[in-house]
PDB file of C-alpha atoms in Angstrom:
ATOM      1  CA  UNK A  44      79.214 126.281  24.847  1.00 37.00           C
ATOM      2  CA  UNK A  45      81.027 125.075  27.964  1.00 45.00           C
ATOM      3  CA  UNK A  46      79.368 126.042  31.250  1.00 46.00           C
ATOM      4  CA  UNK A  47      81.903 128.410  32.825  1.00 54.00           C
ATOM      5  CA  UNK A  48      80.000 129.266  36.002  1.00 59.00           C
ATOM      6  CA  UNK A  49      82.521 127.475  38.189  1.00 91.00           C
ATOM      7  CA  UNK A  50      85.606 127.749  36.001  1.00 96.00           C
ATOM      8  CA  UNK A  51      88.940 129.280  36.972  1.00 98.00           C
ATOM      9  CA  UNK A  52      91.680 130.480  34.658  1.00 98.00           C
ATOM     10  CA  UNK A  53      94.946 129.013  35.878  1.00 98.00           C
ATOM     11  CA  UNK A  54      98.331 130.284  34.736  1.00 98.00           C
ATOM     12  CA  UNK A  55     100.151 127.056  33.947  1.00 98.00           C
ATOM     13  CA  UNK A  56     103.818 127.541  33.137  1.00 97.00           C
ATOM     14  CA  UNK A  57     104.752 123.888  33.470  1.00 97.00           C
ATOM     15  CA  UNK A  58     106.668 124.456  36.693  1.00 96.00           C
ATOM     16  CA  UNK A  59     106.023 122.736  39.999  1.00 97.00           C
ATOM     17  CA  UNK A  60     104.462 125.830  41.557  1.00 97.00           C
ATOM     18  CA  UNK A  61     101.934 126.318  38.776  1.00 98.00           C
ATOM     19  CA  UNK A  62     101.132 122.602  38.856  1.00 98.00           C
ATOM     20  CA  UNK A  63     100.316 122.739  42.568  1.00 98.00           C
ATOM     21  CA  UNK A  64      98.288 125.946  42.121  1.00 98.00           C
ATOM     22  CA  UNK A  65      96.249 124.292  39.366  1.00 98.00           C
ATOM     23  CA  UNK A  66      95.658 121.210  41.500  1.00 98.00           C
ATOM     24  CA  UNK A  67      94.572 123.470  44.355  1.00 98.00           C
ATOM     25  CA  UNK A  68      92.000 125.059  42.059  1.00 98.00           C
ATOM     26  CA  UNK A  69      90.716 121.638  41.097  1.00 98.00           C
ATOM     27  CA  UNK A  70      90.545 120.576  44.752  1.00 97.00           C
ATOM     28  CA  UNK A  71      88.509 123.723  45.479  1.00 97.00           C
ATOM     29  CA  UNK A  72      85.925 122.553  42.957  1.00 97.00           C
ATOM     30  CA  UNK A  73      86.846 124.652  39.941  1.00 97.00           C
ATOM     31  CA  UNK A  74      86.998 123.419  36.401  1.00 97.00           C
ATOM     32  CA  UNK A  75      90.353 124.371  34.912  1.00 98.00           C
ATOM     33  CA  UNK A  76      90.930 126.735  32.019  1.00 98.00           C
ATOM     34  CA  UNK A  77      94.699 126.423  31.734  1.00 98.00           C
ATOM     35  CA  UNK A  78      96.671 129.264  30.167  1.00 98.00           C
ATOM     36  CA  UNK A  79     100.313 128.865  29.152  1.00 98.00           C
ATOM     37  CA  UNK A  80     102.255 131.625  27.396  1.00 98.00           C
ATOM     38  CA  UNK A  81     104.813 130.846  24.733  1.00 97.00           C
ATOM     39  CA  UNK A  82     106.900 133.964  25.168  1.00 96.00           C
ATOM     40  CA  UNK A  83     109.899 132.553  23.287  1.00 94.00           C
ATOM     41  CA  UNK A  84     111.487 131.752  26.609  1.00 94.00           C
ATOM     42  CA  UNK A  85     114.858 130.028  26.728  1.00 89.00           C
ATOM     43  CA  UNK A  86     113.297 127.071  28.538  1.00 88.00           C
ATOM     44  CA  UNK A  87     110.407 126.489  26.118  1.00 89.00           C
ATOM     45  CA  UNK A  88     110.506 122.827  27.110  1.00 94.00           C
ATOM     46  CA  UNK A  89     108.337 123.924  30.046  1.00 95.00           C
ATOM     47  CA  UNK A  90     105.439 124.241  27.587  1.00 97.00           C
ATOM     48  CA  UNK A  91     105.597 120.490  26.986  1.00 96.00           C
ATOM     49  CA  UNK A  92     105.414 120.048  30.755  1.00 97.00           C
ATOM     50  CA  UNK A  93     102.405 122.381  30.883  1.00 98.00           C
ATOM     51  CA  UNK A  94     100.607 120.232  28.302  1.00 98.00           C
ATOM     52  CA  UNK A  95     101.304 117.081  30.312  1.00 98.00           C
ATOM     53  CA  UNK A  96     100.071 118.714  33.515  1.00 98.00           C
ATOM     54  CA  UNK A  97      96.924 120.128  31.915  1.00 98.00           C
ATOM     55  CA  UNK A  98      96.032 116.670  30.624  1.00 98.00           C
ATOM     56  CA  UNK A  99      96.802 114.974  33.940  1.00 98.00           C
ATOM     57  CA  UNK A 100      94.595 117.431  35.835  1.00 98.00           C
ATOM     58  CA  UNK A 101      91.715 117.124  33.392  1.00 98.00           C
ATOM     59  CA  UNK A 102      91.732 120.746  32.250  1.00 98.00           C
ATOM     60  CA  UNK A 103      88.586 121.684  30.354  1.00 97.00           C
ATOM     61  CA  UNK A 104      90.740 123.628  27.912  1.00 97.00           C
ATOM     62  CA  UNK A 105      94.440 124.399  27.599  1.00 98.00           C
ATOM     63  CA  UNK A 106      95.423 127.478  25.608  1.00 98.00           C
ATOM     64  CA  UNK A 107      99.060 128.068  24.663  1.00 98.00           C
ATOM     65  CA  UNK A 108      99.177 131.721  23.713  1.00 98.00           C
ATOM     66  CA  UNK A 109     102.086 133.017  21.594  1.00 97.00           C
ATOM     67  CA  UNK A 110     103.519 136.317  22.833  1.00 97.00           C
ATOM     68  CA  UNK A 111     107.139 136.857  21.826  1.00 96.00           C
ATOM     69  CA  UNK A 112     108.722 138.779  24.704  1.00 96.00           C
ATOM     70  CA  UNK A 113     112.166 138.237  23.181  1.00 95.00           C
ATOM     71  CA  UNK A 114     111.283 141.265  21.061  1.00 95.00           C
ATOM     72  CA  UNK A 115     111.756 143.275  24.262  1.00 96.00           C
ATOM     73  CA  UNK A 116     114.562 141.221  25.848  1.00 95.00           C
ATOM     74  CA  UNK A 117     115.866 142.477  29.173  1.00 94.00           C
ATOM     75  CA  UNK A 118     116.126 139.042  30.779  1.00 95.00           C
ATOM     76  CA  UNK A 119     118.348 135.982  30.620  1.00 94.00           C
ATOM     77  CA  UNK A 120     115.193 134.049  29.717  1.00 94.00           C
ATOM     78  CA  UNK A 121     114.344 136.169  26.656  1.00 94.00           C
ATOM     79  CA  UNK A 122     117.706 137.521  25.441  1.00 94.00           C
ATOM     80  CA  UNK A 123     121.227 136.308  24.709  1.00 93.00           C
ATOM     81  CA  UNK A 124     122.335 136.657  28.329  1.00 94.00           C
ATOM     82  CA  UNK A 125     123.911 133.834  30.311  1.00 93.00           C
ATOM     83  CA  UNK A 126     121.761 132.268  33.014  1.00 94.00           C
ATOM     84  CA  UNK A 127     123.598 132.664  36.353  1.00 90.00           C
ATOM     85  CA  UNK A 128     124.828 129.396  37.858  1.00 93.00           C
ATOM     86  CA  UNK A 129     126.553 130.603  41.015  1.00 88.00           C
ATOM     87  CA  UNK A 130     123.686 130.367  43.470  1.00 80.00           C
ATOM     88  CA  UNK A 131     120.672 132.340  44.631  1.00 71.00           C
ATOM     89  CA  UNK A 132     121.859 135.779  45.682  1.00 71.00           C
ATOM     90  CA  UNK A 133     120.333 139.016  46.968  1.00 74.00           C
ATOM     91  CA  UNK A 134     118.501 141.458  44.754  1.00 81.00           C
ATOM     92  CA  UNK A 135     116.458 140.949  41.603  1.00 88.00           C
ATOM     93  CA  UNK A 136     118.208 138.419  39.331  1.00 89.00           C
ATOM     94  CA  UNK A 137     118.771 138.743  35.589  1.00 91.00           C
ATOM     95  CA  UNK A 138     116.273 135.893  35.075  1.00 91.00           C
ATOM     96  CA  UNK A 139     113.497 138.332  36.018  1.00 91.00           C
ATOM     97  CA  UNK A 140     111.363 138.963  32.918  1.00 94.00           C
ATOM     98  CA  UNK A 141     110.142 142.585  32.967  1.00 95.00           C
ATOM     99  CA  UNK A 142     106.515 142.784  34.128  1.00 95.00           C
ATOM    100  CA  UNK A 143     105.912 139.108  33.277  1.00 95.00           C
ATOM    101  CA  UNK A 144     103.315 138.306  35.926  1.00 96.00           C
ATOM    102  CA  UNK A 145     101.505 141.574  35.240  1.00 97.00           C
ATOM    103  CA  UNK A 146     101.317 140.666  31.552  1.00 98.00           C
ATOM    104  CA  UNK A 147     100.308 137.065  32.190  1.00 98.00           C
ATOM    105  CA  UNK A 148      97.651 137.905  34.773  1.00 98.00           C
ATOM    106  CA  UNK A 149      96.235 140.501  32.381  1.00 98.00           C
ATOM    107  CA  UNK A 150      95.870 137.812  29.725  1.00 98.00           C
ATOM    108  CA  UNK A 151      94.249 135.490  32.270  1.00 98.00           C
ATOM    109  CA  UNK A 152      91.906 138.292  33.300  1.00 98.00           C
ATOM    110  CA  UNK A 153      90.865 138.872  29.705  1.00 98.00           C
ATOM    111  CA  UNK A 154      90.087 135.196  29.170  1.00 98.00           C
ATOM    112  CA  UNK A 155      88.216 134.951  32.465  1.00 97.00           C
ATOM    113  CA  UNK A 156      85.989 137.908  31.642  1.00 97.00           C
ATOM    114  CA  UNK A 157      85.368 136.639  28.119  1.00 96.00           C
ATOM    115  CA  UNK A 158      84.313 133.249  29.513  1.00 95.00           C
ATOM    116  CA  UNK A 159      82.223 134.644  32.374  1.00 94.00           C
ATOM    117  CA  UNK A 160      84.584 133.475  35.118  1.00 95.00           C
ATOM    118  CA  UNK A 161      85.855 135.522  38.028  1.00 97.00           C
ATOM    119  CA  UNK A 162      88.657 133.447  39.533  1.00 98.00           C
ATOM    120  CA  UNK A 163      92.325 133.443  38.547  1.00 98.00           C
ATOM    121  CA  UNK A 164      95.000 131.154  39.981  1.00 98.00           C
ATOM    122  CA  UNK A 165      98.726 131.841  39.934  1.00 98.00           C
ATOM    123  CA  UNK A 166     101.529 129.862  41.560  1.00 97.00           C
ATOM    124  CA  UNK A 167     103.618 132.694  42.994  1.00 95.00           C
ATOM    125  CA  UNK A 168     105.160 132.477  46.434  1.00 90.00           C
ATOM    126  CA  UNK A 169     106.884 135.189  48.428  1.00 83.00           C
ATOM    127  CA  UNK A 170     109.317 133.088  50.475  1.00 77.00           C
ATOM    128  CA  UNK A 171     111.388 131.119  47.950  1.00 65.00           C
ATOM    129  CA  UNK A 172     110.815 133.489  45.055  1.00 64.00           C
ATOM    130  CA  UNK A 173     114.331 134.445  43.913  1.00 65.00           C
ATOM    131  CA  UNK A 174     113.698 138.146  44.483  1.00 78.00           C
ATOM    132  CA  UNK A 175     111.029 138.714  41.847  1.00 88.00           C
ATOM    133  CA  UNK A 176     108.901 141.770  42.718  1.00 91.00           C
ATOM    134  CA  UNK A 177     105.822 140.395  40.948  1.00 92.00           C
ATOM    135  CA  UNK A 178     105.551 137.467  43.358  1.00 91.00           C
ATOM    136  CA  UNK A 179     104.808 139.593  46.425  1.00 92.00           C
ATOM    137  CA  UNK A 180     101.424 139.690  48.198  1.00 93.00           C
ATOM    138  CA  UNK A 181     101.262 143.452  47.605  1.00 94.00           C
ATOM    139  CA  UNK A 182     101.405 142.864  43.867  1.00 95.00           C
ATOM    140  CA  UNK A 183      98.636 140.239  43.925  1.00 96.00           C
ATOM    141  CA  UNK A 184      96.364 142.474  46.025  1.00 97.00           C
ATOM    142  CA  UNK A 185      97.022 145.464  43.767  1.00 97.00           C
ATOM    143  CA  UNK A 186      96.293 143.488  40.613  1.00 98.00           C
ATOM    144  CA  UNK A 187      92.996 142.280  42.050  1.00 97.00           C
ATOM    145  CA  UNK A 188      92.043 145.892  42.835  1.00 97.00           C
ATOM    146  CA  UNK A 189      93.062 146.973  39.343  1.00 97.00           C
ATOM    147  CA  UNK A 190      90.950 144.204  37.796  1.00 98.00           C
ATOM    148  CA  UNK A 191      87.864 145.655  39.485  1.00 96.00           C
ATOM    149  CA  UNK A 192      88.562 149.000  37.805  1.00 97.00           C
ATOM    150  CA  UNK A 193      89.697 147.800  34.379  1.00 96.00           C
ATOM    151  CA  UNK A 194      86.882 145.435  33.390  1.00 97.00           C
ATOM    152  CA  UNK A 195      83.202 145.622  32.546  1.00 97.00           C
ATOM    153  CA  UNK A 196      82.388 142.973  35.121  1.00 96.00           C
ATOM    154  CA  UNK A 197      84.359 144.828  37.789  1.00 96.00           C
ATOM    155  CA  UNK A 198      82.624 148.122  37.094  1.00 96.00           C
ATOM    156  CA  UNK A 199      79.264 146.344  37.248  1.00 96.00           C
ATOM    157  CA  UNK A 200      80.099 144.910  40.664  1.00 95.00           C
ATOM    158  CA  UNK A 201      81.293 141.444  39.641  1.00 94.00           C
ATOM    159  CA  UNK A 202      84.885 141.588  40.748  1.00 95.00           C
ATOM    160  CA  UNK A 203      87.678 139.076  40.270  1.00 97.00           C
ATOM    161  CA  UNK A 204      89.597 137.043  42.819  1.00 98.00           C
ATOM    162  CA  UNK A 205      93.274 136.337  42.262  1.00 98.00           C
ATOM    163  CA  UNK A 206      94.099 133.156  44.154  1.00 98.00           C
ATOM    164  CA  UNK A 207      97.742 132.650  45.115  1.00 97.00           C
ATOM    165  CA  UNK A 208      97.484 129.489  47.243  1.00 97.00           C
ATOM    166  CA  UNK A 209     101.265 129.087  47.473  1.00 97.00           C
ATOM    167  CA  UNK A 210     101.865 132.690  48.511  1.00 95.00           C
ATOM    168  CA  UNK A 211     103.332 131.990  51.939  1.00 93.00           C
ATOM    169  CA  UNK A 212     104.821 128.557  51.317  1.00 95.00           C
ATOM    170  CA  UNK A 213     108.478 127.618  51.128  1.00 93.00           C
ATOM    171  CA  UNK A 214     109.573 125.377  48.287  1.00 94.00           C
ATOM    172  CA  UNK A 215     109.613 122.473  50.771  1.00 96.00           C
ATOM    173  CA  UNK A 216     105.998 123.282  51.682  1.00 96.00           C
ATOM    174  CA  UNK A 217     105.112 123.229  47.984  1.00 97.00           C
ATOM    175  CA  UNK A 218     106.785 119.859  47.489  1.00 98.00           C
ATOM    176  CA  UNK A 219     104.823 118.470  50.439  1.00 98.00           C
ATOM    177  CA  UNK A 220     101.602 119.940  49.051  1.00 98.00           C
ATOM    178  CA  UNK A 221     102.269 118.302  45.685  1.00 98.00           C
ATOM    179  CA  UNK A 222     102.631 114.974  47.487  1.00 98.00           C
ATOM    180  CA  UNK A 223      99.436 115.563  49.496  1.00 98.00           C
ATOM    181  CA  UNK A 224      97.530 116.306  46.309  1.00 98.00           C
ATOM    182  CA  UNK A 225      98.821 113.094  44.763  1.00 98.00           C
ATOM    183  CA  UNK A 226     100.694 114.871  41.963  1.00 98.00           C
ATOM    184  CA  UNK A 227     103.534 113.426  39.908  1.00 98.00           C
ATOM    185  CA  UNK A 228     106.129 116.160  40.364  1.00 97.00           C
ATOM    186  CA  UNK A 229     108.178 114.548  37.615  1.00 97.00           C
ATOM    187  CA  UNK A 230     105.717 115.960  35.081  1.00 98.00           C
ATOM    188  CA  UNK A 231     106.805 119.508  35.956  1.00 98.00           C
ATOM    189  CA  UNK A 232     109.788 121.495  34.680  1.00 97.00           C
ATOM    190  CA  UNK A 233     111.786 124.106  36.596  1.00 96.00           C
ATOM    191  CA  UNK A 234     115.174 124.611  34.901  1.00 96.00           C
ATOM    192  CA  UNK A 235     115.955 127.943  33.210  1.00 95.00           C
ATOM    193  CA  UNK A 236     118.771 126.500  31.094  1.00 94.00           C
ATOM    194  CA  UNK A 237     117.988 122.939  29.935  1.00 95.00           C
ATOM    195  CA  UNK A 238     120.775 120.750  28.629  1.00 95.00           C
ATOM    196  CA  UNK A 239     120.718 119.429  25.040  1.00 93.00           C
ATOM    197  CA  UNK A 240     119.994 116.015  26.559  1.00 93.00           C
ATOM    198  CA  UNK A 241     116.765 117.296  28.089  1.00 92.00           C
ATOM    199  CA  UNK A 242     118.001 117.427  31.671  1.00 96.00           C
ATOM    200  CA  UNK A 243     117.696 120.125  34.313  1.00 97.00           C
ATOM    201  CA  UNK A 244     121.044 121.906  34.513  1.00 97.00           C
ATOM    202  CA  UNK A 245     121.062 121.624  38.310  1.00 96.00           C
ATOM    203  CA  UNK A 246     122.827 124.932  38.907  1.00 96.00           C
ATOM    204  CA  UNK A 247     120.466 127.772  37.928  1.00 94.00           C
ATOM    205  CA  UNK A 248     118.441 129.499  40.650  1.00 91.00           C
ATOM    206  CA  UNK A 249     115.305 127.546  39.799  1.00 93.00           C
ATOM    207  CA  UNK A 250     117.088 124.186  39.900  1.00 95.00           C
ATOM    208  CA  UNK A 251     118.718 125.054  43.215  1.00 94.00           C
ATOM    209  CA  UNK A 252     115.392 126.015  44.770  1.00 93.00           C
ATOM    210  CA  UNK A 253     113.789 122.829  43.434  1.00 96.00           C
ATOM    211  CA  UNK A 254     116.572 120.627  44.814  1.00 96.00           C
ATOM    212  CA  UNK A 255     116.439 122.364  48.180  1.00 95.00           C
ATOM    213  CA  UNK A 256     112.662 122.000  48.339  1.00 96.00           C
ATOM    214  CA  UNK A 257     112.751 118.251  47.847  1.00 98.00           C
ATOM    215  CA  UNK A 258     115.711 117.862  50.219  1.00 97.00           C
ATOM    216  CA  UNK A 259     114.062 119.873  52.998  1.00 97.00           C
ATOM    217  CA  UNK A 260     110.724 118.133  52.476  1.00 98.00           C
ATOM    218  CA  UNK A 261     112.400 114.748  52.763  1.00 98.00           C
ATOM    219  CA  UNK A 262     110.710 113.593  49.560  1.00 98.00           C
ATOM    220  CA  UNK A 263     112.482 111.831  46.703  1.00 97.00           C
ATOM    221  CA  UNK A 264     113.222 114.188  43.818  1.00 97.00           C
ATOM    222  CA  UNK A 265     112.182 112.653  40.472  1.00 97.00           C
ATOM    223  CA  UNK A 266     114.101 115.276  38.477  1.00 97.00           C
ATOM    224  CA  UNK A 267     116.961 114.382  36.116  1.00 96.00           C
ATOM    225  CA  UNK A 268     119.777 116.877  36.782  1.00 97.00           C
ATOM    226  CA  UNK A 269     122.961 117.151  34.713  1.00 96.00           C
ATOM    227  CA  UNK A 270     124.693 117.987  37.988  1.00 93.00           C
ATOM    228  CA  UNK A 271     123.626 118.863  41.514  1.00 90.00           C
ATOM    229  CA  UNK A 272     124.437 122.089  43.320  1.00 78.00           C
TER     230      UNK A 272
END
């Protein structure tokens, strides 16, 4: 059995943020247990990116867990709803997937406890976060407190730490951090609405934030966009 004493479960979507969070965990000395969720998302191509990233970072194990959230719908990523292309606006966008980070962190928590680990990594950030409520520091702190109450290890005094190393970074900060860590950002995937040719659409919220991050960081963007915002 793999020694999990210094392992961390990392939520690895395939996006740039999750890639940098995973690399941060590795830099901190953790072995990586990478967890990706196949929730029948519109942009399932990100799972291919997650596999590439997990391999490039030397993950001890990469689990792709099927969990079909399209059965619930309620989001442009899991239902037949158009992905907005008119820019990042105020409020919570239709690309928000109901309770997604709560669900995903719960799965990560279950795997961590089963493997004897107590560290979870997630690539949320509260500055360039498109208005998602489950990217806020308050949510991360509350989940960590809940984990101490909801698990055997927590009740027995072995709590869990939810690491959100990108929490207070802008997208430009994240791009710079990827460069500092020596990552190939071209392995990652951000677009919510990929083209049939396998390009980033260039106009969805996630593409716009990605473009802006590279532009503001002054770092060449390796992404293939169908168009640029």
